[in-house]
Structure formats: structure tokens, C-alpha cells
Amino acid sequence: MTNHDEASAVRPLTLAWVRRHLEAGERIVGIEALHGGITAEMRRLTIGTRDGGTRDLVLRSFVDPFSVERAEDWLGREAGALTLLAGTGVPAPALVAVDPSAAQCEYPSLLMTHLAGRTVLDDEGVETRVPLLARQLVAIHALRPAEQPRDYVALTTADTVVVPKGADAAAWAAAIDVIRRPAPPGEGRFLHRDFQPGNVLFDVPPPGPAGARITGVVDWAAASWGPADLDVAHCSTNLALLHGPAWGQRFAEAYEEAGGVLAATASERLYWRVRDGLACSEEVRSVAQPWREAGRAELTTRAVEQRLDAYVTSLMDAWG
């Protein structure tokens, strides 16, 4: 078995657990660290099959203390979501095994199939990808699970918002006042809760972005039940930070063009959009780092703070 680097190594108990869930005659022939995740260690495992071929699995392990404390809930949700999504047409991994309480592994872990494709975070081709993202999210929200997942959780409060240095103070004060209000009522939908370009895989064949198609949606650990605006707002924020505020605004339009239904009033839409933008203020550094690792070196923490300020200000200018 070959490792591409020392960081690829899988801990002994976890490795033994993985082997117990392989088919008869299969063995692990390669391990590669996958980069870009914020909360978990990710490994691609190349499996040698009995017929001489190979297949790939993905191992997801929560190792930092914050994530370990929440892993049983997160991995339980992810396992439930992957089970639900099997056969729905939503391109999600298939669940192989899960150890949410680390009963058999060193850390809470989940094993799933590997999907083809890659994340695409470049500015080039964003005008093609945004409608694809919107259509995919509409398809996710159209699912009606027999067993409804837990209700969404939104942790950000008016007191936890971190106003970026040099931000438009008046716009941020007005935005913070928006989320002091009670959350608007809304029809429940099956939510991904972290639907954004970093969790969507694309195939982009030559000659360029025009032929792009979605091959997978990953990271279902926060799957929940709640208003569609939550997922739309989250993807809008990420697009605004990756590509500029106009793309955050454009995504909501694309979602409705694809048949999605958002909150009825402008004030309700503003609430969800602002809430997600302000939530991002608390974790700009952790959001920006994987983007830089993926090749967007210009997206320093400061640059992302400035884009977040521009996005929040644009929301308040448009609807506040």
C-alpha cells in the first residue's frame, strides 16, 4: 500500500475498521489526503478489487475537540441523509459504514463511496455554474423524506456578530437590527445546510466551462428541515465572497428561475440573507483558508472581510 504523504496515513484502529467493511478479497492499495475541508480530515482510499480493478472510497474523520463533541450528531445526520438520498437522483455518496461515537475507530468516522468530479472555485465559468447550482438545490428541496430530519439550528445572534475592520458601520448596525427580530415563519424543506461551491463537484470537460455539469453534492452532516431561504442564503453568501456581491444576489434569482420558491416578502428574504452573511463574520478565517489552499491565493482573510462588508452593505442598500 502506498501513501502520497505522511498526512495521508490512517490511524490503526480506523484502518482495521475500514478493512472490515470491504468486500471479500478487497484490499486498500492507496491512501491520499483530500484538502479543502474545514471541520474534518478527509482521505481517499483506493481499493483493489477481486477482479484486478480498483474503486475509491472516502473516509471522513472528525479529530479536533470542537468537532469530536458534535460528531455523533453530525455523522448521524450525514448517515441518515445519505441513506435517504440513495435512489433519489440527487448525486450524493453512498453510505458504506459509520462510527459516530468512535466505538471502533480512534475518532468519529464515516466511510462512503467516492464521487467523480472536483470542486470549481475559479471566477471563470461562474455564469455557467450558478444556474446549475440553483437547479441542483431546487431538486434537493423537492425531496419529501418519510422521516423528517431535525429542525435547522441558527446559532448567530446580534451579540455574536463580528463587524469587520473598516466596515460600513451604519449598514452593519442596521443588518444586526434585522436579526434581532424573530425568524419569519416558512414552509419546511429538506435542507443541505452547507450547500455552497466547496461542497459541489463538477465535471468540466474541454474546451471549457460551458460544458460543466454537476457530478456530486457532498458533506451532508448538517442536513436539516427548515425554510428554503436558509440554503439559498448560505450559497449566496459563499458566491458573494468567492466572486463578488453581485453573484450572491444573482443566485437567489437563479433559484427562482429554476422553480424554487422563496419567502413571500422582501423583509423575510432580507432576514435570511442578512442572517447568513452575519454568521459568516464569525468564521471568515476558517472560510478563507481552504479557498486559498484550493488555489484562490488572493482570498486572504482581509480580502474576504472586505467582500463580506460589500455584500452585507449591498443587501441593506437593496432591501433595508
CSV table of C-alpha atoms in Angstrom, one decimal:
chain,number,residue,atom,x,y,z
A,1,MET,CA,0.0,0.0,0.0
A,2,THR,CA,1.3,3.5,-0.9
A,3,ASN,CA,0.7,6.8,0.9
A,4,HIS,CA,1.2,10.0,-1.1
A,5,ASP,CA,2.5,11.7,2.1
A,6,GLU,CA,2.6,11.2,5.8
A,7,ALA,CA,-0.6,13.2,6.3
A,8,SER,CA,-2.4,10.5,4.3
A,9,ALA,CA,-1.8,7.9,7.0
A,10,VAL,CA,-4.9,6.4,8.5
A,11,ARG,CA,-4.8,5.6,12.2
A,12,PRO,CA,-4.5,1.8,13.1
A,13,LEU,CA,-8.0,1.2,14.6
A,14,THR,CA,-9.7,3.2,11.9
A,15,LEU,CA,-7.8,1.3,9.2
A,16,ALA,CA,-8.9,-2.0,10.7
A,17,TRP,CA,-12.5,-0.8,10.8
A,18,VAL,CA,-12.3,0.2,7.2
A,19,ARG,CA,-11.0,-3.2,6.2
A,20,ARG,CA,-13.9,-4.9,8.0
A,21,HIS,CA,-16.3,-3.1,5.7
A,22,LEU,CA,-14.6,-4.0,2.4
A,23,GLU,CA,-15.9,-6.8,0.1
A,24,ALA,CA,-14.3,-10.2,0.3
A,25,GLY,CA,-11.0,-10.3,-1.5
A,26,GLU,CA,-10.6,-6.5,-1.5
A,27,ARG,CA,-7.7,-4.6,0.0
A,28,ILE,CA,-6.5,-1.0,0.4
A,29,VAL,CA,-3.8,-0.2,-2.1
A,30,GLY,CA,-3.6,3.6,-1.8
A,31,ILE,CA,-4.4,6.4,0.6
A,32,GLU,CA,-4.5,10.1,-0.3
A,33,ALA,CA,-5.3,13.1,1.8
A,34,LEU,CA,-8.0,15.3,0.4
A,35,HIS,CA,-7.7,19.0,1.2
A,36,GLY,CA,-10.2,21.8,1.5
A,37,GLY,CA,-12.4,20.7,4.3
A,38,ILE,CA,-12.9,22.8,7.4
A,39,THR,CA,-14.2,20.5,10.1
A,40,ALA,CA,-12.9,17.0,9.2
A,41,GLU,CA,-9.9,15.0,7.9
A,42,MET,CA,-10.7,13.5,4.5
A,43,ARG,CA,-8.9,10.6,2.9
A,44,ARG,CA,-9.4,8.9,-0.5
A,45,LEU,CA,-8.9,5.2,-0.2
A,46,THR,CA,-8.1,3.3,-3.4
A,47,ILE,CA,-9.4,-0.2,-3.1
A,48,GLY,CA,-8.1,-3.2,-5.1
A,49,THR,CA,-10.9,-5.4,-6.1
A,50,ARG,CA,-11.0,-9.2,-6.7
A,51,ASP,CA,-11.1,-8.8,-10.4
A,52,GLY,CA,-7.9,-6.8,-10.5
A,53,GLY,CA,-9.5,-3.4,-10.8
A,54,THR,CA,-9.9,-0.6,-8.3
A,55,ARG,CA,-12.6,1.5,-6.8
A,56,ASP,CA,-12.4,4.6,-4.5
A,57,LEU,CA,-13.9,5.2,-1.1
A,58,VAL,CA,-13.8,8.4,1.1
A,59,LEU,CA,-13.0,8.3,4.8
A,60,ARG,CA,-14.2,11.3,6.9
A,61,SER,CA,-13.0,11.6,10.5
A,62,PHE,CA,-13.6,14.4,13.0
A,63,VAL,CA,-10.4,14.9,15.0
A,64,ASP,CA,-10.4,18.4,16.6
A,65,PRO,CA,-12.1,18.7,20.1
A,66,PHE,CA,-14.8,21.0,18.9
A,67,SER,CA,-15.9,18.6,16.1
A,68,VAL,CA,-15.5,15.5,18.2
A,69,GLU,CA,-18.0,16.8,20.7
A,70,ARG,CA,-20.6,17.3,17.9
A,71,ALA,CA,-19.6,14.3,15.7
A,72,GLU,CA,-22.2,11.9,17.0
A,73,ASP,CA,-25.0,14.3,15.9
A,74,TRP,CA,-23.2,15.4,12.6
A,75,LEU,CA,-22.3,11.9,11.5
A,76,GLY,CA,-25.8,10.6,12.5
A,77,ARG,CA,-27.3,13.3,10.3
A,78,GLU,CA,-25.0,12.6,7.4
A,79,ALA,CA,-25.6,8.8,7.6
A,80,GLY,CA,-29.3,9.4,7.7
A,81,ALA,CA,-29.1,11.9,4.8
A,82,LEU,CA,-27.0,9.6,2.6
A,83,THR,CA,-29.5,6.7,3.3
A,84,LEU,CA,-32.4,8.9,2.3
A,85,LEU,CA,-30.7,10.2,-0.8
A,86,ALA,CA,-30.0,6.8,-2.2
A,87,GLY,CA,-32.0,6.3,-5.4
A,88,THR,CA,-33.4,9.9,-5.4
A,89,GLY,CA,-31.4,11.2,-8.3
A,90,VAL,CA,-29.5,13.7,-6.1
A,91,PRO,CA,-25.9,12.8,-6.8
A,92,ALA,CA,-24.7,12.1,-3.3
A,93,PRO,CA,-22.2,9.5,-2.0
A,94,ALA,CA,-23.5,6.1,-0.9
A,95,LEU,CA,-23.0,5.2,2.8
A,96,VAL,CA,-20.7,2.3,3.5
A,97,ALA,CA,-20.3,2.5,7.3
A,98,VAL,CA,-20.4,4.9,10.1
A,99,ASP,CA,-18.9,5.0,13.6
A,100,PRO,CA,-20.3,8.2,15.1
A,101,SER,CA,-19.2,7.7,18.7
A,102,ALA,CA,-15.7,6.3,17.9
A,103,ALA,CA,-16.6,2.9,19.4
A,104,GLN,CA,-14.3,1.2,16.9
A,105,CYS,CA,-12.1,4.0,15.5
A,106,GLU,CA,-9.7,6.4,17.1
A,107,TYR,CA,-12.1,9.3,16.1
A,108,PRO,CA,-15.7,9.5,14.9
A,109,SER,CA,-15.7,8.4,11.3
A,110,LEU,CA,-17.8,7.8,8.2
A,111,LEU,CA,-16.9,5.7,5.2
A,112,MET,CA,-18.7,6.4,1.8
A,113,THR,CA,-18.3,6.0,-1.9
A,114,HIS,CA,-16.1,8.4,-3.9
A,115,LEU,CA,-17.8,10.6,-6.5
A,116,ALA,CA,-16.2,11.7,-9.7
A,117,GLY,CA,-15.6,15.4,-10.3
A,118,ARG,CA,-13.9,18.2,-8.5
A,119,THR,CA,-14.8,21.5,-6.8
A,120,VAL,CA,-14.5,24.5,-9.0
A,121,LEU,CA,-13.9,27.8,-7.2
A,122,ASP,CA,-12.5,30.0,-10.0
A,123,ASP,CA,-14.2,33.1,-11.3
A,124,GLU,CA,-14.0,31.7,-14.9
A,125,GLY,CA,-17.3,30.0,-15.7
A,126,VAL,CA,-19.3,31.2,-12.7
A,127,GLU,CA,-22.0,32.4,-15.0
A,128,THR,CA,-22.5,28.8,-16.2
A,129,ARG,CA,-22.2,27.2,-12.8
A,130,VAL,CA,-24.7,29.4,-10.9
A,131,PRO,CA,-27.8,28.2,-12.8
A,132,LEU,CA,-26.5,24.6,-12.3
A,133,LEU,CA,-26.1,25.1,-8.6
A,134,ALA,CA,-29.6,26.7,-8.4
A,135,ARG,CA,-31.3,23.8,-10.3
A,136,GLN,CA,-29.5,21.2,-8.0
A,137,LEU,CA,-30.7,23.0,-4.9
A,138,VAL,CA,-34.2,23.1,-6.1
A,139,ALA,CA,-34.0,19.3,-6.7
A,140,ILE,CA,-32.8,18.8,-3.1
A,141,HIS,CA,-35.6,21.0,-1.7
A,142,ALA,CA,-38.1,19.0,-3.7
A,143,LEU,CA,-37.4,15.8,-1.7
A,144,ARG,CA,-40.0,14.7,0.8
A,145,PRO,CA,-38.4,12.3,3.2
A,146,ALA,CA,-40.6,9.7,5.0
A,147,GLU,CA,-38.8,10.7,8.2
A,148,GLN,CA,-38.3,14.4,8.6
A,149,PRO,CA,-34.8,15.4,9.8
A,150,ARG,CA,-34.2,17.6,12.8
A,151,ASP,CA,-35.2,21.3,12.5
A,152,TYR,CA,-32.4,23.7,11.5
A,153,VAL,CA,-30.2,25.4,14.0
A,154,ALA,CA,-29.1,29.0,13.5
A,155,LEU,CA,-26.5,30.0,16.2
A,156,THR,CA,-25.6,33.6,15.2
A,157,THR,CA,-27.2,36.3,17.4
A,158,ALA,CA,-27.0,40.1,17.3
A,159,ASP,CA,-24.4,39.8,20.1
A,160,THR,CA,-22.0,37.3,18.3
A,161,VAL,CA,-21.6,39.2,15.0
A,162,VAL,CA,-18.0,40.3,14.4
A,163,VAL,CA,-18.0,43.6,12.4
A,164,PRO,CA,-15.0,43.6,10.0
A,165,LYS,CA,-12.5,46.4,10.5
A,166,GLY,CA,-13.3,49.4,8.3
A,167,ALA,CA,-16.8,48.1,7.5
A,168,ASP,CA,-19.8,50.3,6.8
A,169,ALA,CA,-20.9,50.9,10.4
A,170,ALA,CA,-24.4,52.1,9.6
A,171,ALA,CA,-25.1,49.2,7.3
A,172,TRP,CA,-23.9,46.6,9.8
A,173,ALA,CA,-25.8,48.2,12.6
A,174,ALA,CA,-29.0,48.1,10.5
A,175,ALA,CA,-28.2,44.5,9.5
A,176,ILE,CA,-27.7,43.4,13.1
A,177,ASP,CA,-31.1,45.0,14.0
A,178,VAL,CA,-32.7,42.9,11.3
A,179,ILE,CA,-31.7,39.6,13.0
A,180,ARG,CA,-32.9,40.9,16.4
A,181,ARG,CA,-36.4,40.1,15.0
A,182,PRO,CA,-37.9,36.7,15.4
A,183,ALA,CA,-37.3,34.3,12.5
A,184,PRO,CA,-40.0,34.5,9.9
A,185,PRO,CA,-42.3,31.5,9.6
A,186,GLY,CA,-41.8,29.5,6.4
A,187,GLU,CA,-42.7,26.2,4.8
A,188,GLY,CA,-40.3,23.4,5.7
A,189,ARG,CA,-38.0,21.8,3.2
A,190,PHE,CA,-35.2,19.2,3.3
A,191,LEU,CA,-32.1,21.3,3.6
A,192,HIS,CA,-28.4,20.5,3.0
A,193,ARG,CA,-27.5,23.4,5.3
A,194,ASP,CA,-24.0,23.8,3.8
A,195,PHE,CA,-24.8,24.0,0.1
A,196,GLN,CA,-22.1,26.1,-1.5
A,197,PRO,CA,-19.4,25.7,-4.2
A,198,GLY,CA,-17.0,23.9,-1.9
A,199,ASN,CA,-19.4,21.0,-1.4
A,200,VAL,CA,-20.4,20.6,-5.1
A,201,LEU,CA,-18.4,18.5,-7.5
A,202,PHE,CA,-18.3,19.4,-11.2
A,203,ASP,CA,-17.1,17.7,-14.4
A,204,VAL,CA,-15.8,20.4,-16.7
A,205,PRO,CA,-14.8,18.8,-20.0
A,206,PRO,CA,-12.7,20.5,-22.7
A,207,PRO,CA,-12.9,23.1,-24.2
A,208,GLY,CA,-14.1,25.0,-21.1
A,209,PRO,CA,-16.8,25.9,-18.6
A,210,ALA,CA,-19.7,25.9,-21.0
A,211,GLY,CA,-20.0,22.1,-20.8
A,212,ALA,CA,-19.8,21.9,-17.0
A,213,ARG,CA,-22.2,19.6,-15.2
A,214,ILE,CA,-22.7,18.6,-11.5
A,215,THR,CA,-21.4,15.2,-10.6
A,216,GLY,CA,-21.9,15.2,-6.8
A,217,VAL,CA,-23.1,17.0,-3.7
A,218,VAL,CA,-21.1,16.2,-0.5
A,219,ASP,CA,-20.9,17.0,3.2
A,220,TRP,CA,-24.4,16.3,4.5
A,221,ALA,CA,-23.5,16.5,8.2
A,222,ALA,CA,-25.8,19.4,8.8
A,223,ALA,CA,-28.9,18.1,6.9
A,224,SER,CA,-31.9,19.7,8.4
A,225,TRP,CA,-35.5,20.8,8.0
A,226,GLY,CA,-36.4,24.4,7.5
A,227,PRO,CA,-37.2,27.2,5.0
A,228,ALA,CA,-35.5,27.0,1.6
A,229,ASP,CA,-34.2,30.6,2.2
A,230,LEU,CA,-31.6,29.2,4.6
A,231,ASP,CA,-29.9,27.1,1.9
A,232,VAL,CA,-30.2,29.9,-0.7
A,233,ALA,CA,-28.9,32.5,1.7
A,234,HIS,CA,-25.8,30.3,2.5
A,235,CYS,CA,-24.9,29.7,-1.1
A,236,SER,CA,-25.5,33.3,-1.9
A,237,THR,CA,-23.0,34.4,0.8
A,238,ASN,CA,-20.4,32.0,-0.4
A,239,LEU,CA,-20.8,33.1,-4.0
A,240,ALA,CA,-20.5,36.7,-3.0
A,241,LEU,CA,-17.3,36.1,-1.1
A,242,LEU,CA,-15.8,33.9,-3.9
A,243,HIS,CA,-16.9,36.0,-6.9
A,244,GLY,CA,-18.3,39.3,-5.7
A,245,PRO,CA,-21.6,40.6,-4.2
A,246,ALA,CA,-23.4,40.6,-7.5
A,247,TRP,CA,-23.2,36.8,-7.7
A,248,GLY,CA,-24.7,36.5,-4.2
A,249,GLN,CA,-27.7,38.5,-5.4
A,250,ARG,CA,-27.8,36.5,-8.7
A,251,PHE,CA,-28.0,33.1,-7.1
A,252,ALA,CA,-31.4,33.8,-5.5
A,253,GLU,CA,-32.7,34.9,-8.9
A,254,ALA,CA,-31.4,31.7,-10.5
A,255,TYR,CA,-33.1,29.6,-7.8
A,256,GLU,CA,-36.5,31.1,-8.5
A,257,GLU,CA,-35.9,30.8,-12.3
A,258,ALA,CA,-35.3,27.1,-11.7
A,259,GLY,CA,-38.6,26.8,-10.0
A,260,GLY,CA,-37.6,27.3,-6.4
A,261,VAL,CA,-39.9,29.2,-4.0
A,262,LEU,CA,-38.6,31.7,-1.5
A,263,ALA,CA,-40.2,33.8,1.3
A,264,ALA,CA,-43.1,35.9,0.1
A,265,THR,CA,-42.0,39.3,1.3
A,266,ALA,CA,-38.8,41.3,0.8
A,267,SER,CA,-38.3,41.7,4.6
A,268,GLU,CA,-38.4,38.0,5.1
A,269,ARG,CA,-35.9,37.4,2.4
A,270,LEU,CA,-33.7,40.1,3.8
A,271,TYR,CA,-33.8,38.4,7.2
A,272,TRP,CA,-32.4,35.1,6.0
A,273,ARG,CA,-29.9,36.7,3.6
A,274,VAL,CA,-28.5,39.0,6.2
A,275,ARG,CA,-28.5,36.3,8.9
A,276,ASP,CA,-26.2,34.1,6.9
A,277,GLY,CA,-23.9,37.0,5.9
A,278,LEU,CA,-23.6,38.0,9.5
A,279,ALA,CA,-23.0,34.4,10.6
A,280,CYS,CA,-20.0,34.3,8.2
A,281,SER,CA,-18.5,37.2,10.0
A,282,GLU,CA,-17.6,34.9,12.9
A,283,GLU,CA,-15.6,32.5,10.8
A,284,VAL,CA,-14.0,34.4,8.0
A,285,ARG,CA,-10.6,33.0,8.6
A,286,SER,CA,-11.7,29.3,8.6
A,287,VAL,CA,-13.8,30.0,5.4
A,288,ALA,CA,-10.9,31.7,3.5
A,289,GLN,CA,-8.2,29.2,4.3
A,290,PRO,CA,-9.5,26.2,2.3
A,291,TRP,CA,-10.2,28.6,-0.6
A,292,ARG,CA,-6.6,29.7,-0.7
A,293,GLU,CA,-5.5,26.0,-0.4
A,294,ALA,CA,-7.6,25.3,-3.4
A,295,GLY,CA,-5.8,28.0,-5.5
A,296,ARG,CA,-7.6,31.2,-4.7
A,297,ALA,CA,-4.5,32.8,-3.1
A,298,GLU,CA,-5.9,36.3,-3.4
A,299,LEU,CA,-8.7,35.5,-1.0
A,300,THR,CA,-6.9,36.5,2.2
A,301,THR,CA,-8.8,36.8,5.4
A,302,ARG,CA,-8.8,40.6,4.8
A,303,ALA,CA,-10.0,40.3,1.2
A,304,VAL,CA,-12.9,38.1,2.3
A,305,GLU,CA,-13.8,40.5,5.1
A,306,GLN,CA,-14.0,43.3,2.6
A,307,ARG,CA,-16.2,41.3,0.2
A,308,LEU,CA,-18.4,40.4,3.1
A,309,ASP,CA,-18.8,44.0,4.0
A,310,ALA,CA,-19.6,44.9,0.4
A,311,TYR,CA,-22.2,42.1,0.3
A,312,VAL,CA,-23.9,43.0,3.6
A,313,THR,CA,-24.0,46.6,2.5
A,314,SER,CA,-25.5,45.7,-0.9
A,315,LEU,CA,-28.2,43.7,0.8
A,316,MET,CA,-29.1,46.7,3.1
A,317,ASP,CA,-29.0,49.1,0.2
A,318,ALA,CA,-31.3,46.9,-1.9
A,319,TRP,CA,-33.8,45.9,0.8
A,320,GLY,CA,-33.0,47.6,4.1
